[in-house]
PDB file of C-alpha atoms and ligand atoms in Angstrom:
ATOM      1  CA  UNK A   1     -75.029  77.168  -4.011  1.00 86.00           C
ATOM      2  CA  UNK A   2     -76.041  78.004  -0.661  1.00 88.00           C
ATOM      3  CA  UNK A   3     -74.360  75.871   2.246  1.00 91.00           C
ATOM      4  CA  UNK A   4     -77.882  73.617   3.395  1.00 94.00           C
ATOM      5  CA  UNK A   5     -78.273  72.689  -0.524  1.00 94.00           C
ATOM      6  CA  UNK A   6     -74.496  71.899  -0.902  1.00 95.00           C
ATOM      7  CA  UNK A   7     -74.736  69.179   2.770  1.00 96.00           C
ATOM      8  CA  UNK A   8     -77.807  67.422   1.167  1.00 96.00           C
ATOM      9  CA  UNK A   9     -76.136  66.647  -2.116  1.00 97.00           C
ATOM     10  CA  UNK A  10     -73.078  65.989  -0.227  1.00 97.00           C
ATOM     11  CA  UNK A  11     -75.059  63.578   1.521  1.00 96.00           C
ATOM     12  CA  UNK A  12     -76.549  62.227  -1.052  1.00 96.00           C
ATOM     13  CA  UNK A  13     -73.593  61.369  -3.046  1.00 97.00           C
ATOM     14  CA  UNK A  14     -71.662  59.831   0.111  1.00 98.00           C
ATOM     15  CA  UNK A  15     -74.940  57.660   0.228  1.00 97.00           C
ATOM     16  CA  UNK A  16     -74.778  56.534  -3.302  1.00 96.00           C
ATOM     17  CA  UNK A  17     -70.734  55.820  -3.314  1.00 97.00           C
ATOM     18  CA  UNK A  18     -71.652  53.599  -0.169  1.00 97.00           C
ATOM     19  CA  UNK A  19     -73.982  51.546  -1.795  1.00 96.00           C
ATOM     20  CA  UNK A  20     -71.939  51.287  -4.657  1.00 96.00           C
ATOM     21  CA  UNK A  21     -68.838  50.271  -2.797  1.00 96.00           C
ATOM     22  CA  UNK A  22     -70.866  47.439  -1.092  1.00 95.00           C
ATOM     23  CA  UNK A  23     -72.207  46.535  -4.589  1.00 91.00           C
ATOM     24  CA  UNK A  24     -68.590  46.225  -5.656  1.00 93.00           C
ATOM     25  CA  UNK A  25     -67.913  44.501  -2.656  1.00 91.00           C
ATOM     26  CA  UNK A  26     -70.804  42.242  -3.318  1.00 89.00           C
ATOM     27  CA  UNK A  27     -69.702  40.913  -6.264  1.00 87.00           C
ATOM     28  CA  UNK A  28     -66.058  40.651  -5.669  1.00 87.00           C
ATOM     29  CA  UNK A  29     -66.890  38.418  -2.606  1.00 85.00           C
ATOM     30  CA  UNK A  30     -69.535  36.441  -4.155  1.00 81.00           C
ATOM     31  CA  UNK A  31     -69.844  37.289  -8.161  1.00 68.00           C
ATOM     32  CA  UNK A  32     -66.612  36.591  -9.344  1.00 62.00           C
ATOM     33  CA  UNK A  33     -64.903  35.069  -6.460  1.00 57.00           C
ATOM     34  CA  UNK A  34     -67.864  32.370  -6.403  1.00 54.00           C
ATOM     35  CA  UNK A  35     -67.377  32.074 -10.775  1.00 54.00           C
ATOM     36  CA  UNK A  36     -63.788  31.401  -9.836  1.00 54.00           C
ATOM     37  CA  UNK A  37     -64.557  28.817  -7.487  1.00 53.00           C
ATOM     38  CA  UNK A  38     -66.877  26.796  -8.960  1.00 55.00           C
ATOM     39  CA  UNK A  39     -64.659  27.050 -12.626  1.00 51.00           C
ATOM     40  CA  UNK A  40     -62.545  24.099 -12.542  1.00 48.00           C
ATOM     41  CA  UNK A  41     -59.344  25.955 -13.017  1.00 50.00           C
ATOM     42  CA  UNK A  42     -58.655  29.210 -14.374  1.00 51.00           C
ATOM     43  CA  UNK A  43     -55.776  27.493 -16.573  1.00 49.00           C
ATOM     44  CA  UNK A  44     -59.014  25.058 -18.408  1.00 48.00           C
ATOM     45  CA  UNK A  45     -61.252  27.872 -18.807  1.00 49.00           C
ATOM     46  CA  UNK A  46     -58.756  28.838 -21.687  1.00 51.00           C
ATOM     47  CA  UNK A  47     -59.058  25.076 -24.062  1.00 51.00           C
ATOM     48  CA  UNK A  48     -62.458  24.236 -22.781  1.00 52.00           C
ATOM     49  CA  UNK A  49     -65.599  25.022 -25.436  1.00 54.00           C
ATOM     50  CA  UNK A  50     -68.807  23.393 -23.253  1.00 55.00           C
ATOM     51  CA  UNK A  51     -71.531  25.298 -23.233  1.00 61.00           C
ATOM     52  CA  UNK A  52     -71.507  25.656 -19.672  1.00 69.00           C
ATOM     53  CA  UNK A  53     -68.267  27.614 -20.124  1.00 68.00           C
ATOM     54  CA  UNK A  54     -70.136  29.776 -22.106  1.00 76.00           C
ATOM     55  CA  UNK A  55     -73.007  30.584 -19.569  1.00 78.00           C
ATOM     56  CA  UNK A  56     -69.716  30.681 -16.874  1.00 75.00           C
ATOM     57  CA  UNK A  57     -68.271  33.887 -19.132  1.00 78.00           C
ATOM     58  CA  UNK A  58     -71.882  35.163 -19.684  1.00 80.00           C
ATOM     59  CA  UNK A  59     -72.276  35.299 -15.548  1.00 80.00           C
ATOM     60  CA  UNK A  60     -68.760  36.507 -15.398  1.00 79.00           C
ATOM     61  CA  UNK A  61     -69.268  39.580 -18.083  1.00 84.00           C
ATOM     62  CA  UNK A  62     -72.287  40.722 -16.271  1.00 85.00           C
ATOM     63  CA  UNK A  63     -70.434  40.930 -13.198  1.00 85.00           C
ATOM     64  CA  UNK A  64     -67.605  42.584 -14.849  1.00 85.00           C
ATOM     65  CA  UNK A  65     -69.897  45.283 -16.699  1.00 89.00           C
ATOM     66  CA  UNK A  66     -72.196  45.735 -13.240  1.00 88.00           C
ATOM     67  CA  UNK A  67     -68.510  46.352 -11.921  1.00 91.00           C
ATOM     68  CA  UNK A  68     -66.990  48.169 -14.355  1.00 91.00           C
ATOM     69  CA  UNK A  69     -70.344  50.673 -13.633  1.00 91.00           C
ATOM     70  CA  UNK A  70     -70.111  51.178 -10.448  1.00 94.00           C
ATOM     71  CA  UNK A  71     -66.557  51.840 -10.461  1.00 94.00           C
ATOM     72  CA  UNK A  72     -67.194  54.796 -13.377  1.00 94.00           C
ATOM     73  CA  UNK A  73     -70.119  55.870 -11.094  1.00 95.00           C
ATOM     74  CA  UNK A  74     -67.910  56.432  -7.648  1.00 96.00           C
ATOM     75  CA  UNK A  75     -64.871  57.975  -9.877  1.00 95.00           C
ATOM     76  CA  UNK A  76     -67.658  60.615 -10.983  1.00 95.00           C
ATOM     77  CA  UNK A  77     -69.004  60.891  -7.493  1.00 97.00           C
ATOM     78  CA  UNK A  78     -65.573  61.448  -5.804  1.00 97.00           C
ATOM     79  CA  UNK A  79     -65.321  64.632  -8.579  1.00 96.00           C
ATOM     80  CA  UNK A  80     -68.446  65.613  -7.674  1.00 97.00           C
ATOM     81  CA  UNK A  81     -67.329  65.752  -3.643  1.00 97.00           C
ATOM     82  CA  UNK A  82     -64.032  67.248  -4.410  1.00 97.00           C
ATOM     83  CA  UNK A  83     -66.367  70.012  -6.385  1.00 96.00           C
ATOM     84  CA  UNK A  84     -68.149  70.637  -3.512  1.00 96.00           C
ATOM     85  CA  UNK A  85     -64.905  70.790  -1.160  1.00 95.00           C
ATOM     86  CA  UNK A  86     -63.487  73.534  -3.611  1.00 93.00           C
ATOM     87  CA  UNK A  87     -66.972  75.240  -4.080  1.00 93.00           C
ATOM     88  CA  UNK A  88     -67.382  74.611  -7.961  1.00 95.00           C
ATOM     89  CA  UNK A  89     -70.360  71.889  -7.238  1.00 97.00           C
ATOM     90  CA  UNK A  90     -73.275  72.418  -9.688  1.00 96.00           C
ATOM     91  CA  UNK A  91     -70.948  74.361 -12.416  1.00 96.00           C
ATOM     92  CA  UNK A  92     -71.042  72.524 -15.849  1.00 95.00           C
ATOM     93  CA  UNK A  93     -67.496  71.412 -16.564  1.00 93.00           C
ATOM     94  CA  UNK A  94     -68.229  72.478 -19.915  1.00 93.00           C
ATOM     95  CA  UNK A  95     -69.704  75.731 -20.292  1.00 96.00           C
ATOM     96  CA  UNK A  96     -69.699  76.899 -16.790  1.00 95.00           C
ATOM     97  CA  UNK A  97     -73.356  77.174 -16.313  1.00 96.00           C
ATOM     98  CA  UNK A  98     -74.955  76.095 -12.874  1.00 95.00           C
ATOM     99  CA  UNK A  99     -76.430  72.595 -13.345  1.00 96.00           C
ATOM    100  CA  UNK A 100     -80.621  72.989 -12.560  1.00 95.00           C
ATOM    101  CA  UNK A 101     -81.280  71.954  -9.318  1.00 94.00           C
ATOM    102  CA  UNK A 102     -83.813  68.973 -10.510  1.00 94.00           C
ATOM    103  CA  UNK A 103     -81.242  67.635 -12.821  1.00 94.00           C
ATOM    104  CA  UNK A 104     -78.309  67.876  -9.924  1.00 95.00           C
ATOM    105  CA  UNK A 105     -81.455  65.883  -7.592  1.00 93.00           C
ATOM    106  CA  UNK A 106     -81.656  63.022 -10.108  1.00 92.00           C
ATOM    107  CA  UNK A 107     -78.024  62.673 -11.280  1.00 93.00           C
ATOM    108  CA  UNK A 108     -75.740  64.220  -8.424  1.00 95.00           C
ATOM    109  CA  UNK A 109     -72.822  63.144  -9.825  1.00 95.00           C
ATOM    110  CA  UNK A 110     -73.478  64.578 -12.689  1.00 94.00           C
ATOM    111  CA  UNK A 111     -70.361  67.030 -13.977  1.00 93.00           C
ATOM    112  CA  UNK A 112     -72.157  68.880 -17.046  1.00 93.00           C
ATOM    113  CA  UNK A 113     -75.804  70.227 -18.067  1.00 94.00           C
ATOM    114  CA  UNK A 114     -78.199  68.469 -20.064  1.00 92.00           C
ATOM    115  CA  UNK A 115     -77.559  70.595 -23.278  1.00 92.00           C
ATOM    116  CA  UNK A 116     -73.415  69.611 -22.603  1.00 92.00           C
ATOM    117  CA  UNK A 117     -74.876  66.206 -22.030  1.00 90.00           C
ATOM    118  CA  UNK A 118     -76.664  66.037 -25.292  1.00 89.00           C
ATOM    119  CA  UNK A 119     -73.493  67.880 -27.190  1.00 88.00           C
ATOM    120  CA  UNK A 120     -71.170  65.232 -26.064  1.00 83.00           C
ATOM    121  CA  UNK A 121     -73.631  62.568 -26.898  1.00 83.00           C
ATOM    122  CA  UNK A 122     -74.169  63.592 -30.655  1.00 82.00           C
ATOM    123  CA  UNK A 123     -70.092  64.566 -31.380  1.00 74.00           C
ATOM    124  CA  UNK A 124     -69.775  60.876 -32.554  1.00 63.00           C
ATOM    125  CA  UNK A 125     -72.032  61.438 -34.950  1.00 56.00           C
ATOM    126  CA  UNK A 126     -70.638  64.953 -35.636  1.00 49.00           C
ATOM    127  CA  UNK A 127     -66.931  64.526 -36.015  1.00 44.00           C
ATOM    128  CA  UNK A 128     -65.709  61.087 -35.233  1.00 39.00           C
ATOM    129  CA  UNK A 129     -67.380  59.053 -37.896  1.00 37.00           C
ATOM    130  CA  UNK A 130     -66.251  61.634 -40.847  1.00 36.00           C
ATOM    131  CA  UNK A 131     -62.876  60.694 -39.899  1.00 37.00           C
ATOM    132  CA  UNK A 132     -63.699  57.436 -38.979  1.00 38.00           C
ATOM    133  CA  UNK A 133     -64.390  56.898 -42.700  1.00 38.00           C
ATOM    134  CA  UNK A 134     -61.789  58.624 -43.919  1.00 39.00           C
ATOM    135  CA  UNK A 135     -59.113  56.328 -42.005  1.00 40.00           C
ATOM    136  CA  UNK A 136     -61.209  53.769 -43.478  1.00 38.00           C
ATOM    137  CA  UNK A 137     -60.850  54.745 -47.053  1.00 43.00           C
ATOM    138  CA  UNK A 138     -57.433  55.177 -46.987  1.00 43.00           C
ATOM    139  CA  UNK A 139     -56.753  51.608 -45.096  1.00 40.00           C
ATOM    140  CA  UNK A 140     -59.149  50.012 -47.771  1.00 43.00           C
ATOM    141  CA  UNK A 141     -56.465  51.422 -50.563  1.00 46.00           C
ATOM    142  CA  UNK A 142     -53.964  49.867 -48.615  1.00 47.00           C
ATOM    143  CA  UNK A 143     -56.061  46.497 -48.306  1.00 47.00           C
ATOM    144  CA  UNK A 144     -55.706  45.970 -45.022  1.00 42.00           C
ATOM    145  CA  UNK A 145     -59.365  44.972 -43.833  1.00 43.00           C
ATOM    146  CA  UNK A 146     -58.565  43.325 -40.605  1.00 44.00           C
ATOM    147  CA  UNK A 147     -57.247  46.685 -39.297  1.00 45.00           C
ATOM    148  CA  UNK A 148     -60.311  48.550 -39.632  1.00 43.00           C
ATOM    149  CA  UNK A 149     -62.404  46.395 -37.884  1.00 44.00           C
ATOM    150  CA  UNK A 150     -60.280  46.371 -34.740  1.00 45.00           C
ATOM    151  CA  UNK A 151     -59.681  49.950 -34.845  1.00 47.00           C
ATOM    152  CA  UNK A 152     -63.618  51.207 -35.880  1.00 47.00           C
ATOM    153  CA  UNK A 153     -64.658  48.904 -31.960  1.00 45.00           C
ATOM    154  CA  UNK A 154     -62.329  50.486 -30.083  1.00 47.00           C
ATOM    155  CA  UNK A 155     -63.058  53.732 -31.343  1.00 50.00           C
ATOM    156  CA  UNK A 156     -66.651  52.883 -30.440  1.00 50.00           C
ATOM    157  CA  UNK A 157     -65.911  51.347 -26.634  1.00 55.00           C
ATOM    158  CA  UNK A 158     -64.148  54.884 -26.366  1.00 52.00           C
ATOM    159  CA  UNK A 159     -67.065  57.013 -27.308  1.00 53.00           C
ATOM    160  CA  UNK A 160     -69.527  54.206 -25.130  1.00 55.00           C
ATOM    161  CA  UNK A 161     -67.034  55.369 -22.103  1.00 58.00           C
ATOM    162  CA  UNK A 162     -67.182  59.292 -22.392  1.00 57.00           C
ATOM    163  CA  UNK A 163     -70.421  59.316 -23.052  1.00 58.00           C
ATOM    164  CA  UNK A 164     -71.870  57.236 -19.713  1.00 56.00           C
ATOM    165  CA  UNK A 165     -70.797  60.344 -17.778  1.00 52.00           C
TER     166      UNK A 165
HETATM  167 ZN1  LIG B 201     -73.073  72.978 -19.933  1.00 56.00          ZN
END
């Protein structure tokens, strides 16, 4: 990518990790520092059921997840600049392909194509759940039900976290 196209993403992406950062900041100082605050203890939160408590954890899990966002957002955007340090900006990590311009202009940070994009997207479908089922089978011979469940989410939070990039 030629060196004027390769400042203005640069730009662009130091822009973004800015805001972000003062989003992050945002809410430490006044999201979850504030939740803290006003909670009347972190110790009650733990053996107290009002409802309030539950609007309290609601507030608190949107911060979290706003949080948790940004921080996945800035740890692709600090890939993205080192990309651009060592020259491989705009290169699909996964099948080496230049990125399209437009698609670089909307998602910077972006570290594959759109068909990559797509691929990683469907694999769940494609290989996880087939296995997925199998553990399940074999568990349900075992008759341990509890197990599954646990271990069918956090297959699922995994796949939600590889495929936000
Ligand atoms: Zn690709």
């Amino acid at each position: 990518m030629e060196h004027k196209k390769l400042q203005f993403f640069k730009r662009l992406l130091e822009d973004e990790r800015d805001k972000l950062s003062g989003r992050i900041r945002f809410i430490n100082e006044n999201g979850l520092a504030m939740s803290m605050k006003e909670s009347t203890g972190e110790l009650s939160m733990y053996d107290n059921n009002s409802g309030d408590l539950g609007s309290e954890l609601f507030e608190r899990s949107k911060d979290f997840a706003l949080r948790e966002d940004a921080v996945l957002v800035i740890k692709a955007i600090d890939g993205a600049l080192d990309k651009i340090k060592d020259g491989t900006y705009g290169k699909c990590d996964i099948c080496g392909k230049a990125i399209p311009l437009e698609r670089l202009e909307a998602v910077p940070y972006t570290a594959v194509c759109f068909d990559c994009r797509v691929l990683v997207e469907q694999a769940p479908n494609l290989s996880v759940r087939p296995v997925e089922e199998e553990v399940i089978d074999d568990i349900y011979r075992q008759g341990h039900r509890k197990d599954i469940e646990s271990a069918g989410y956090s297959m699922e939070d995994t796949w939600e976290d590889l495929s936000r990039y």
